[in-house]
Tab-separated table of C-alpha atoms in Angstrom:
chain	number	residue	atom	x	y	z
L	4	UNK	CA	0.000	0.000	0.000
L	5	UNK	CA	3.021	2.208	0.540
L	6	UNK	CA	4.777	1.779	-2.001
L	7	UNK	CA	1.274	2.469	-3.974
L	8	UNK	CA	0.767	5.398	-2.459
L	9	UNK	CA	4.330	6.642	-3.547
L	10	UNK	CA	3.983	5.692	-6.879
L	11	UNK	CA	1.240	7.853	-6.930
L	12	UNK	CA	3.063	10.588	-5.442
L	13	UNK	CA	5.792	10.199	-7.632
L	14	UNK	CA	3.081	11.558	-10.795
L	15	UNK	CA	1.753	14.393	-8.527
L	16	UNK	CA	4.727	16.156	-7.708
L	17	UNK	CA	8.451	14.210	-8.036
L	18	UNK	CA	7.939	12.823	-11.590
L	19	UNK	CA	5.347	15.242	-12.739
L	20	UNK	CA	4.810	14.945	-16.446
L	21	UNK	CA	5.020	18.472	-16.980
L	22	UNK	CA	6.900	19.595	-14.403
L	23	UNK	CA	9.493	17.344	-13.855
L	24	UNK	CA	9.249	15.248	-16.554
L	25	UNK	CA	8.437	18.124	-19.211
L	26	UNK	CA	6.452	15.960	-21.512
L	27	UNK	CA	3.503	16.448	-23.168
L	28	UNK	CA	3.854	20.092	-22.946
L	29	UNK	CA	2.069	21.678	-25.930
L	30	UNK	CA	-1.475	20.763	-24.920
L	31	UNK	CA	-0.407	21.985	-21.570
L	32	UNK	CA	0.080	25.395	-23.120
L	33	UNK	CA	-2.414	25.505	-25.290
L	34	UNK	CA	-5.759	24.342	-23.195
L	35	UNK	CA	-4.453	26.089	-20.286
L	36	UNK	CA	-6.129	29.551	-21.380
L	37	UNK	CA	-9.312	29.233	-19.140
L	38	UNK	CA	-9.922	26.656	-16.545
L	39	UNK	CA	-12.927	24.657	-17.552
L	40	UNK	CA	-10.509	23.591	-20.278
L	41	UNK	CA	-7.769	22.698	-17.804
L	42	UNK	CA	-10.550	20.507	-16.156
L	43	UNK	CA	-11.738	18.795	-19.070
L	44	UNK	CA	-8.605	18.040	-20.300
L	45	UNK	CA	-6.827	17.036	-17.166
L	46	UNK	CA	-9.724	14.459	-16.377
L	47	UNK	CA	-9.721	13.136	-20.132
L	48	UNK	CA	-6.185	12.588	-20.145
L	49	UNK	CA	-6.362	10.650	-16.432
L	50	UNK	CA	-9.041	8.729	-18.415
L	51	UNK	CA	-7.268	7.674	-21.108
L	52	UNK	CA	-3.958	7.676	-19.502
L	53	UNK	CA	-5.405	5.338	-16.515
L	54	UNK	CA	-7.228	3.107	-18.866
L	55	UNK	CA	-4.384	2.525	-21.932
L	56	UNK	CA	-2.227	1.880	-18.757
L	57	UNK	CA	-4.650	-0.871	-17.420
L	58	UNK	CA	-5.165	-2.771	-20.714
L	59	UNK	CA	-1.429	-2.661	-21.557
L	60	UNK	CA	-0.333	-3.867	-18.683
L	61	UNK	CA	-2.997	-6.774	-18.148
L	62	UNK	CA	-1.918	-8.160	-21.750
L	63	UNK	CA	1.831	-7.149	-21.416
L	64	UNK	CA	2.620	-10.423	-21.793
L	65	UNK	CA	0.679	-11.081	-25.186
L	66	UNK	CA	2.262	-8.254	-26.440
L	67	UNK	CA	4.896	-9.216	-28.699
L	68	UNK	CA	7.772	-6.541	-28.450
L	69	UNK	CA	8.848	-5.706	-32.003
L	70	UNK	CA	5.260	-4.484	-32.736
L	71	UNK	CA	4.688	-3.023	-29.468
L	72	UNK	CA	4.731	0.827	-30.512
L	73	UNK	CA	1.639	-0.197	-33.179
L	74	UNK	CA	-0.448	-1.439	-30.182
L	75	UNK	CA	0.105	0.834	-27.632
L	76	UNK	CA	-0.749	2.900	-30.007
L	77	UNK	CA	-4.281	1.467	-31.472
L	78	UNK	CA	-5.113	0.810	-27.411
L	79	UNK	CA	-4.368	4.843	-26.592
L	80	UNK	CA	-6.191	5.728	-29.893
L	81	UNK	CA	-9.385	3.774	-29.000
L	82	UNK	CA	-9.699	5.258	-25.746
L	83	UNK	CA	-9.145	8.974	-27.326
L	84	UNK	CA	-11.984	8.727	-29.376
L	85	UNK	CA	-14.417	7.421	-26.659
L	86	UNK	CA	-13.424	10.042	-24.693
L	87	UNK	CA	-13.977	12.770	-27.594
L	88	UNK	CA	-17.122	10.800	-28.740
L	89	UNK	CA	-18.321	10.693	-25.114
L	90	UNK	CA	-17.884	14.080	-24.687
L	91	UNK	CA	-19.371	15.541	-27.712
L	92	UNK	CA	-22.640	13.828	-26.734
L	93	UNK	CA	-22.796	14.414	-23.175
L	94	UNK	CA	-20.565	17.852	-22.854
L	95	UNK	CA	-20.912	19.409	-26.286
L	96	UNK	CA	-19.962	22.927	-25.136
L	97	UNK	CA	-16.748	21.816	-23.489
L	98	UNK	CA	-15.748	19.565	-26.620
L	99	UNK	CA	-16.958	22.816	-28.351
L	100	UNK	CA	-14.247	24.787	-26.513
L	101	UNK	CA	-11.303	22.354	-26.591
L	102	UNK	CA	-11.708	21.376	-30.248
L	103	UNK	CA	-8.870	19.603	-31.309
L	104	UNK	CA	-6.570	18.893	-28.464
L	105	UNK	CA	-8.926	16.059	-27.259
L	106	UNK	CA	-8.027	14.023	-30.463
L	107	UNK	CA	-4.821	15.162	-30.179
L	108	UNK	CA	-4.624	13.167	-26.755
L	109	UNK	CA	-3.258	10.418	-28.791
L	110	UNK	CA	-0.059	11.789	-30.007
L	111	UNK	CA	0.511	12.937	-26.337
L	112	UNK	CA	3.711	11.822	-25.066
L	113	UNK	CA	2.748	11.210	-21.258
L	114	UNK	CA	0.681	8.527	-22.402
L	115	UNK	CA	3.068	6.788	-24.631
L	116	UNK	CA	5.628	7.425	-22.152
L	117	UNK	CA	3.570	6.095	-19.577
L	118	UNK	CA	2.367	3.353	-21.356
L	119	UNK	CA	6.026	2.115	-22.471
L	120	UNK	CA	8.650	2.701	-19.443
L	121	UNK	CA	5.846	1.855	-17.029
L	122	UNK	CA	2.995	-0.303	-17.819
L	123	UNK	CA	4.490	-2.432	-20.306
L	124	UNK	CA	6.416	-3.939	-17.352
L	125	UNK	CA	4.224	-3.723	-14.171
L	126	UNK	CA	1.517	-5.094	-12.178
L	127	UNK	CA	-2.083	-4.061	-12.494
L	128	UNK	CA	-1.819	-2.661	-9.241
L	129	UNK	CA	1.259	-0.083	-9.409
L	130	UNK	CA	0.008	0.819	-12.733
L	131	UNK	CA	-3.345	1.932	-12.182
L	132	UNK	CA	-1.517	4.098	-9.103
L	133	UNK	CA	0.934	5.550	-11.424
L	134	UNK	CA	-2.104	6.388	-14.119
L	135	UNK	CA	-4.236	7.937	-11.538
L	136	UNK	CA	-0.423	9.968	-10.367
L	137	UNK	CA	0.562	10.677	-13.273
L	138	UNK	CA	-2.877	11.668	-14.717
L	139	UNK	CA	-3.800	13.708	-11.590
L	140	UNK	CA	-0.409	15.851	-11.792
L	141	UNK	CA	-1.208	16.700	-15.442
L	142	UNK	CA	-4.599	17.921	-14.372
L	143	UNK	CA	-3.375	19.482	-11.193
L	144	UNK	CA	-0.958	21.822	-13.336
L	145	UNK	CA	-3.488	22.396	-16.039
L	146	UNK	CA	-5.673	23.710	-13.826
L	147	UNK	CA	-3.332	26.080	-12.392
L	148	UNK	CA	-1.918	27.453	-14.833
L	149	UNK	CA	-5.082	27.597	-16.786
L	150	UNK	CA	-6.150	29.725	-13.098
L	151	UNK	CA	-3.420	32.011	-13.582
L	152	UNK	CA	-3.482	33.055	-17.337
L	153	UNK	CA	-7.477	33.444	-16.819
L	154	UNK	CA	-7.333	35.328	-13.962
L	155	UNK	CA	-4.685	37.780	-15.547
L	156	UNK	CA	-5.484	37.579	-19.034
L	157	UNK	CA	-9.679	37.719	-19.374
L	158	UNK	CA	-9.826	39.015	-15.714
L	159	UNK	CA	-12.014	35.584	-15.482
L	160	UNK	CA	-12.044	31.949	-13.747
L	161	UNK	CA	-14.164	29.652	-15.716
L	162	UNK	CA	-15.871	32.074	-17.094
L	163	UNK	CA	-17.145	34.094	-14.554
L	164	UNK	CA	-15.850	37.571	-14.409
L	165	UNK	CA	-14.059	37.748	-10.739
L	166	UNK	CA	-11.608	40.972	-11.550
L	167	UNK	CA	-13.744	44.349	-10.964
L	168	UNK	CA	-14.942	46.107	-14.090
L	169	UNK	CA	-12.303	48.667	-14.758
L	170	UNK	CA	-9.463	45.585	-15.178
L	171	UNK	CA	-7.792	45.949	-18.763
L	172	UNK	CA	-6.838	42.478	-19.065
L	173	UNK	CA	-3.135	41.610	-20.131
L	174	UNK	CA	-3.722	39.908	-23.518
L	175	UNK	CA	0.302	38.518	-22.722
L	176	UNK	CA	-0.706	35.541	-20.837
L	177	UNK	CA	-3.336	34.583	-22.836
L	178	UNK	CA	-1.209	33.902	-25.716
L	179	UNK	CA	1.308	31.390	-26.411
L	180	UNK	CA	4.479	33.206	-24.244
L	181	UNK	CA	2.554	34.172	-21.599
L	182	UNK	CA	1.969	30.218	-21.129
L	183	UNK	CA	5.471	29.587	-21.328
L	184	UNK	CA	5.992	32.446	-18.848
L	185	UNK	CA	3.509	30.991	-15.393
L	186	UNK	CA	4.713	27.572	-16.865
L	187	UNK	CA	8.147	28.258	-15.717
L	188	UNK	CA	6.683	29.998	-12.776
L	189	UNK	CA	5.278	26.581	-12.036
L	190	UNK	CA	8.100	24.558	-12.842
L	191	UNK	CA	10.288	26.799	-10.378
L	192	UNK	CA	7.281	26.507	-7.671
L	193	UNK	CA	7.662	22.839	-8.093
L	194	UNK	CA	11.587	22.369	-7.792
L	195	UNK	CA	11.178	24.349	-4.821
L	196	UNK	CA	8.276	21.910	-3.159
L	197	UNK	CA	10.334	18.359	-4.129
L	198	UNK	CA	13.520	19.953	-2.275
L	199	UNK	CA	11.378	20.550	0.373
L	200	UNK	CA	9.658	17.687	0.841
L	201	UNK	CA	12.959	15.753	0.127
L	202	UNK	CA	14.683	17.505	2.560
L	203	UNK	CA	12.006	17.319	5.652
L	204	UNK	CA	11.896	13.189	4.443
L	205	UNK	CA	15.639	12.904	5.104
L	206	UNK	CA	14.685	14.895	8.407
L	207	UNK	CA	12.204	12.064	9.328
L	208	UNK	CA	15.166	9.701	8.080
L	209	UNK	CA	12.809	8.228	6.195
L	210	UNK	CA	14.516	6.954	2.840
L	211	UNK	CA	11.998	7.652	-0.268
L	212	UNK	CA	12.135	4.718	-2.241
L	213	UNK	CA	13.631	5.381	-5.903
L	214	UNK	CA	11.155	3.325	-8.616
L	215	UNK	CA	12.493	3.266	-11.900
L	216	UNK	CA	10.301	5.968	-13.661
U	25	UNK	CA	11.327	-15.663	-39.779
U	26	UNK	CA	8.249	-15.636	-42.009
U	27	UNK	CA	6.537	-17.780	-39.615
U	28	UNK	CA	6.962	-14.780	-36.976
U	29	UNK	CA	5.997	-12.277	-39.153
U	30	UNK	CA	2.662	-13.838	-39.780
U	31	UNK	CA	2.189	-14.324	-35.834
U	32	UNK	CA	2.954	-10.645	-35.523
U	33	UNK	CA	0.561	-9.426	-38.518
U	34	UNK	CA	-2.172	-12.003	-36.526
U	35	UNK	CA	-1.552	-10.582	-33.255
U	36	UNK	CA	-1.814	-6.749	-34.414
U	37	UNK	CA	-5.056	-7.572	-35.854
U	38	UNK	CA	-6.439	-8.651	-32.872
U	39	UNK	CA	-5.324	-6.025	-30.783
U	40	UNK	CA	-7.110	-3.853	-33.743
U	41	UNK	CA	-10.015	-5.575	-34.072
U	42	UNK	CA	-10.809	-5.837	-30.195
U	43	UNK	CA	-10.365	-1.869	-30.446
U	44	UNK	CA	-12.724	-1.472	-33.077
U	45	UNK	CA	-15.167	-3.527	-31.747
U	46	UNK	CA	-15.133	-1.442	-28.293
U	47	UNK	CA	-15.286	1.973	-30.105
U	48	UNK	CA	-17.974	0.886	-32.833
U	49	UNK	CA	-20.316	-0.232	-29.488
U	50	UNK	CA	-19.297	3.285	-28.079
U	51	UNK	CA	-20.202	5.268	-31.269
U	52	UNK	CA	-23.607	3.417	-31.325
U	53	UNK	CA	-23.981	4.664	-27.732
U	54	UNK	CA	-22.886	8.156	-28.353
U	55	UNK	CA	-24.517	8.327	-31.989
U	56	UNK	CA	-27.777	9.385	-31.117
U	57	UNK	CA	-27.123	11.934	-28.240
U	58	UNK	CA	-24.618	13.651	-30.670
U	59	UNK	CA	-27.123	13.623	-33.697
U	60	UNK	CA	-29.485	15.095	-30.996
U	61	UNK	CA	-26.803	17.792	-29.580
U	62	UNK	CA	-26.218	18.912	-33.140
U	63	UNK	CA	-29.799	19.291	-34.190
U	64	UNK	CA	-30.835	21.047	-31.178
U	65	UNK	CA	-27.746	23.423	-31.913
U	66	UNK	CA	-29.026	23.826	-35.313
U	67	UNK	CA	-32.640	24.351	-34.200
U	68	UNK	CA	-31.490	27.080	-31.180
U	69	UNK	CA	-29.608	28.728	-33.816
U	70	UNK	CA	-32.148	28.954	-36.304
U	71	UNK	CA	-34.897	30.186	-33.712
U	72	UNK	CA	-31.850	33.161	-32.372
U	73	UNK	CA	-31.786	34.123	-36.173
U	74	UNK	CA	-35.527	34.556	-36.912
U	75	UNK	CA	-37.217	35.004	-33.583
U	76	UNK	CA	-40.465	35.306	-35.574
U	77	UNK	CA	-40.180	32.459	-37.398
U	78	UNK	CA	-42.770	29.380	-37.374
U	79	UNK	CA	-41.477	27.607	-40.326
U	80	UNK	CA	-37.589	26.403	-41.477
U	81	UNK	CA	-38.473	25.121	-45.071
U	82	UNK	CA	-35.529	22.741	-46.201
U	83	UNK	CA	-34.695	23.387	-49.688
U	84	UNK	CA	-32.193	21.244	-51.405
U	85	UNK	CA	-31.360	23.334	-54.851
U	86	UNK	CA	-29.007	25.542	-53.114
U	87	UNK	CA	-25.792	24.632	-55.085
U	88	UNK	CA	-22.228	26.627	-54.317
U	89	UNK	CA	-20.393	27.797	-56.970
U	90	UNK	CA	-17.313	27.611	-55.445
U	91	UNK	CA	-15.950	24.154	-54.569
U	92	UNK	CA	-14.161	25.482	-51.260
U	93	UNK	CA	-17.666	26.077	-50.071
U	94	UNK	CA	-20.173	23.638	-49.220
U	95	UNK	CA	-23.972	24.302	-48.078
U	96	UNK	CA	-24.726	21.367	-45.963
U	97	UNK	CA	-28.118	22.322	-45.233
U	98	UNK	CA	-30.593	25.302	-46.099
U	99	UNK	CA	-33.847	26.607	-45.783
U	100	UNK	CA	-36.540	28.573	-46.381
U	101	UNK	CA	-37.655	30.675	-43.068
U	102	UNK	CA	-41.200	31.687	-42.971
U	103	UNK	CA	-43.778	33.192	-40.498
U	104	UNK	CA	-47.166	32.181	-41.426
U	105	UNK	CA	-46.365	31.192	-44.626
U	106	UNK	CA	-44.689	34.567	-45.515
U	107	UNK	CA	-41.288	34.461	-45.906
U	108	UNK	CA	-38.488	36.020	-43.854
U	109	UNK	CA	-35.715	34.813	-45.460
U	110	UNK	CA	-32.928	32.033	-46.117
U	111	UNK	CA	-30.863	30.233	-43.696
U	112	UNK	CA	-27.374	28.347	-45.166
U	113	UNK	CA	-25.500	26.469	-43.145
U	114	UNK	CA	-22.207	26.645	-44.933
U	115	UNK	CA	-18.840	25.108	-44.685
U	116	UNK	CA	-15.422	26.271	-45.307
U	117	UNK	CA	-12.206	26.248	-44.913
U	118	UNK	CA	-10.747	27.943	-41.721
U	119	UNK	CA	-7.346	28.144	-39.998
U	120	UNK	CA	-8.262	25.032	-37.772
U	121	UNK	CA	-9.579	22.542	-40.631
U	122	UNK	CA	-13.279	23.244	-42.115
U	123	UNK	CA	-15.740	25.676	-40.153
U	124	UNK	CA	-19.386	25.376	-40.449
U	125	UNK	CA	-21.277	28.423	-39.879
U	126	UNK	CA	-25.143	29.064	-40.387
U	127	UNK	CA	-25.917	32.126	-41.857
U	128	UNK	CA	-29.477	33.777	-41.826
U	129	UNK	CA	-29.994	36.605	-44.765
U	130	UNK	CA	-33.117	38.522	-44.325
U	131	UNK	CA	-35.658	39.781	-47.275
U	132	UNK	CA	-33.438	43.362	-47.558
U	133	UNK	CA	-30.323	41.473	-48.903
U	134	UNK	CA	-28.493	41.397	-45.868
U	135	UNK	CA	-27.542	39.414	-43.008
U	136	UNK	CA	-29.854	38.438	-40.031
U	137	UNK	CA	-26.998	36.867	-38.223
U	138	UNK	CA	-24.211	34.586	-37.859
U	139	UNK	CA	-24.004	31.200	-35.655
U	140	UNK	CA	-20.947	28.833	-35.018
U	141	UNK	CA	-21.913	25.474	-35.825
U	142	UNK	CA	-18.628	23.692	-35.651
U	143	UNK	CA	-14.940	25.378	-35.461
U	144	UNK	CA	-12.045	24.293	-34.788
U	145	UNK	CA	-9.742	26.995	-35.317
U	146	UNK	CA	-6.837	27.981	-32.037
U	147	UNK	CA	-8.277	28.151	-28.345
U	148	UNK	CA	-8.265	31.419	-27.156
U	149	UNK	CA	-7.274	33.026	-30.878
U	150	UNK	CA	-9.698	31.952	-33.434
U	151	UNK	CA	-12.090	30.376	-31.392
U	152	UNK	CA	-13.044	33.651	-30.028
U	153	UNK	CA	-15.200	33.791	-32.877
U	154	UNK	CA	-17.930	31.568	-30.858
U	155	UNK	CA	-17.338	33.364	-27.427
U	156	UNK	CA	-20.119	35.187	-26.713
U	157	UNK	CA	-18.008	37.877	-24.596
U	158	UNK	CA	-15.176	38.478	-26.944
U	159	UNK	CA	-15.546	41.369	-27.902
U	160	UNK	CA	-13.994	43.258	-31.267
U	161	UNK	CA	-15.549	46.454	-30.077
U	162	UNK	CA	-15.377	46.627	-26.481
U	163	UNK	CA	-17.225	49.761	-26.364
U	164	UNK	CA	-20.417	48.454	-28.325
U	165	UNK	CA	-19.990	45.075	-26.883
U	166	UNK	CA	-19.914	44.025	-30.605
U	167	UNK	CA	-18.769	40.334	-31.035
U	168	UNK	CA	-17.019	39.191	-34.415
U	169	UNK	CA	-19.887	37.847	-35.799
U	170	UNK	CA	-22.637	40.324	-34.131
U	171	UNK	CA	-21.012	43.013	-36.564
U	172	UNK	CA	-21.931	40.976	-39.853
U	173	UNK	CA	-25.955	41.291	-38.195
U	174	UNK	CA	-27.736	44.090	-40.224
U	175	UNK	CA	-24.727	43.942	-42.701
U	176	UNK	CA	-25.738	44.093	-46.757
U	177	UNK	CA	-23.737	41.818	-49.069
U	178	UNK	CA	-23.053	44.551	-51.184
U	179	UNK	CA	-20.258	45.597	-48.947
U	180	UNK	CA	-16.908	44.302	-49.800
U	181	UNK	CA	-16.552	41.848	-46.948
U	182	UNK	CA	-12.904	42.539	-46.263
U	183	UNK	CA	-11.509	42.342	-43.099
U	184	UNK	CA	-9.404	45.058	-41.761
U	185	UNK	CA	-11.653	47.420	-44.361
U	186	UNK	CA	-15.451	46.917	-43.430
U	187	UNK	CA	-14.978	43.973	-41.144
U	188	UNK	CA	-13.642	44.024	-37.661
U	189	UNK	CA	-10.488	40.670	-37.471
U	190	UNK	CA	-10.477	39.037	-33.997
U	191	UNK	CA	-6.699	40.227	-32.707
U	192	UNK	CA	-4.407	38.004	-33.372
U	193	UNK	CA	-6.535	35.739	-35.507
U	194	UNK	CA	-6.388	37.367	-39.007
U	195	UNK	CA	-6.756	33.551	-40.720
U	196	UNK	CA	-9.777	32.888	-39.090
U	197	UNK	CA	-11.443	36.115	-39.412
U	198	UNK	CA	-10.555	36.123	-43.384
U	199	UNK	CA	-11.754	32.467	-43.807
U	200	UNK	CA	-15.225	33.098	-41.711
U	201	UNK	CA	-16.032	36.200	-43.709
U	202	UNK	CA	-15.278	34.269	-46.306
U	203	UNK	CA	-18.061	31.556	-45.506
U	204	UNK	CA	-20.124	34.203	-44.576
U	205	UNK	CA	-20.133	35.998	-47.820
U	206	UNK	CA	-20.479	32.819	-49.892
U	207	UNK	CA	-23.216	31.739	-48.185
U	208	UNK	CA	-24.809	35.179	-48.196
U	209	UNK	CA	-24.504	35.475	-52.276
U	210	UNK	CA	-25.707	32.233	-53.143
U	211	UNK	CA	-28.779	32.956	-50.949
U	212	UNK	CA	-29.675	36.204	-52.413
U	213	UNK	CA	-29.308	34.550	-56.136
U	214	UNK	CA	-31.192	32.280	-54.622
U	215	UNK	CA	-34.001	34.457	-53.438
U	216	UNK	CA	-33.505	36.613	-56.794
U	217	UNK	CA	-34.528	33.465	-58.252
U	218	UNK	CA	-37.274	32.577	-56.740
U	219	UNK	CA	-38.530	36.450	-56.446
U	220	UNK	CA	-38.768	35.965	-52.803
U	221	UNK	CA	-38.340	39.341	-51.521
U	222	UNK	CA	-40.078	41.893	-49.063
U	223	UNK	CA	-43.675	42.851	-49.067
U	224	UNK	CA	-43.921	46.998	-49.675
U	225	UNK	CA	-44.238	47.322	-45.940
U	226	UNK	CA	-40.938	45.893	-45.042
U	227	UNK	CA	-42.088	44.475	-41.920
U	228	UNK	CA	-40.000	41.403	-42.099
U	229	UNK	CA	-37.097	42.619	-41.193
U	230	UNK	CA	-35.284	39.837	-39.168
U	231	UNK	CA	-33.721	40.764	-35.931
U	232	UNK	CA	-30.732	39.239	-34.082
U	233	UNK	CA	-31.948	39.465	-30.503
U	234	UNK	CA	-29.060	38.694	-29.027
U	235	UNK	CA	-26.617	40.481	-30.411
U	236	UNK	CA	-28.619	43.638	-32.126
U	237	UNK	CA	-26.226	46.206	-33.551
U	238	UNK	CA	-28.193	49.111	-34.783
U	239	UNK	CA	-25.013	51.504	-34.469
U	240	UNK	CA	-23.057	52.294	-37.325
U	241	UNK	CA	-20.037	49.743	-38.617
U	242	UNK	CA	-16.822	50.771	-36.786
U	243	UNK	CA	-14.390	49.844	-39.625
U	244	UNK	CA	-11.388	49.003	-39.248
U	245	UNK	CA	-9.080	49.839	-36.107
């Protein structure tokens, strides 16, 4: 159960995917321009993430491995379009808004990262911790920085105007380097928190265990 | 060596089939709420164009003449059997693949209003086109397509000149006038055609509720 749990905390924060890990970053930049976007796409990556992780690594062992990449893919690619099909019937005006970047969940590299240095070679059980970890941190950040570049750049948070009136919002961070800009904010915020937490854990002289990311 | 290769080939079809199978029983799931979603769009937008409507006619002989331009769908809006106008929903190209608009054109030869029907142009850029508070004239609280409402198709259509781009989204603005004026033309030949125009009282005029915009055109900035 431990060594679940830090599996999972490994996605959150140590081995973020964007953070850390700095994959999968171009979605990250460009949903992340009001939050309700940052929400949908956090939770339909988790989704697909979580479940292309599950199937790979309960028939890991049928998978031959010079046509691996092929699979992964056609597993990742399935769940994609259920998500975008699922959410075009039952969310239209939040497929409306992210438009292409949910079909473009299938060329992300998290997953395929994911899915090859971790599931490919684990048991269900780790795995589904490290898709909900790793699939939580994405959506964690998202929503973040998609709070930040709202906030500052429509004046808004999901839509609803919370800066008075008389705010001239700062078209900068709604564009593409004003994302780059709170990203690094974030990244910086995030270096700070491991070395933290790393530091009171050696306090505690409580060794983190190291799992092969 | 060929042996494996056939094993492989097998064992990649399986994997594909068992992926197909899952997502056809998920697009007959989905099918009919997203048939539903898109004809209640369609319906809510028709009804925002021509409040007074009672009737949306479907007429099929509405042909484009230019290939980049495709009317999926059109028809005839009438009140009480007197008409109000045409309604095209039209598809073109746009920075973000094809854009579908639906574009009302009133009796007067000009345009009752503009609705996004599908667009997939950047978040945040382009897509401001179907954000109801972006706003290319703060100071009217004039959206990008509110300012084609009242509009007559004898304008040039340019943007920059008569029409208002989104910032930072010249593409998309270009390519949706674009759709808009296509669809506007081939409606008024249309209507030329079929010597559907306004009774002497001119009491048809068409309004866009939502997004009236009786001021004068700001031009260009």
């Amino acid at each position: 159960m431990k060594k679940l749990y830090s599996i999972f905390k490994q996605g959150i924060i140590f081995d973020n995917p964007l953070l850390m890990l700095m994959i999968g970053l171009c979605s990250a930049i460009a949903v992340t321009t009001n939050v309700s976007n940052g929400i949908g796409m956090g939770l339909a990556m988790t989704f697909v993430l979580l479940f292309s992780e599950v199937i790979i690594s309960l028939f890991r062992k049928l998978i031959p491995t010079t046509i691996r990449i092929p699979i992964f893919i056609i597993v990742i690619a399935a769940f994609t379009t259920m998500v975008d099909l699922v959410m075009k019937a039952y969310f239209p005006d939040l497929s409306k808004s992210m438009g292409v970047f949910i079909p473009l969940i299938v060329v992300n590299c998290i997953i395929m990262g994911r899915v090859e240095a971790f599931a490919s070679k684990q048991k269900l059980a780790s795995v589904i911790a490290d898709g909900l970890g790793m699939g939580l941190g994405y959506t964690w950040v998202l929503i973040a920085i998609a709070a930040v570049r709202e906030l500052l750049g429509s004046g808004t948070l999901a839509g609803i105007q919370v800066m008075p009136a008389s705010y001239q919002p700062i078209l900068f961070f709604i564009l593409p380097p004003g994302g780059f800009f709170v990203f690094s904010l974030f990244i910086s915020l995030n270096i700070w928190l491991k070395k933290k937490m790393e530091a009171s854990a050696k306090n505690k002289e409580l060794v983190t265990k190291k799992e092969a990311a | 060596m060929k042996k494996d290769m056939t094993k492989l080939g097998v064992t990649l079809m399986l994997f594909a089939s068992l992926a197909c199978a899952s997502l056809a029983v998920v697009y007959a799931f989905t099918k009919e709420s997203i048939d539903k979603q898109s004809e209640m769009q369609l319906q809510a937008s028709l009804k925002e164009l021509f409040p007074q409507a009672t009737a949306f006619d479907p007429i099929q002989d509405l042909v484009s003449p230019n290939p980049n331009f495709r009317f999926e769908a059109a028809y005839e809006v009438k009140s009480d059997m007197a008409p109000l106008g045409l309604a095209v929903k039209a598809t073109g190209p746009s920075y973000g693949g094809n854009a579908t608009l639906l574009v009302g054109i009133d009796l007067h030869r000009s345009v009752a209003g503009v609705r996004v029907m599908t667009l997939n142009d950047t978040p945040g850029l382009g897509m401001n086109a179907s954000n109801p508070t972006y706003y290319v004239d703060k100071t009217k609280k004039m959206t990008f397509l509110g300012q084609f409402a009242g509009k007559f198709l004898t304008d040039p259509f340019e943007v920059k000149k008569d029409v208002v781009a989104i910032t930072a989204a010249t593409i998309s603005s270009r390519s949706l006038t674009n759709i808009i004026k296509a669809a506007g033309n081939a409606a008024i030949a249309y209507m030329d055609q079929k010597a559907i125009a306004a009774p002497a009282e001119g009491d048809a005029s068409a309004g866009d509720g939502a997004e009236a915009n009786t001021q004068p055109q700001a031009g260009g900035k």
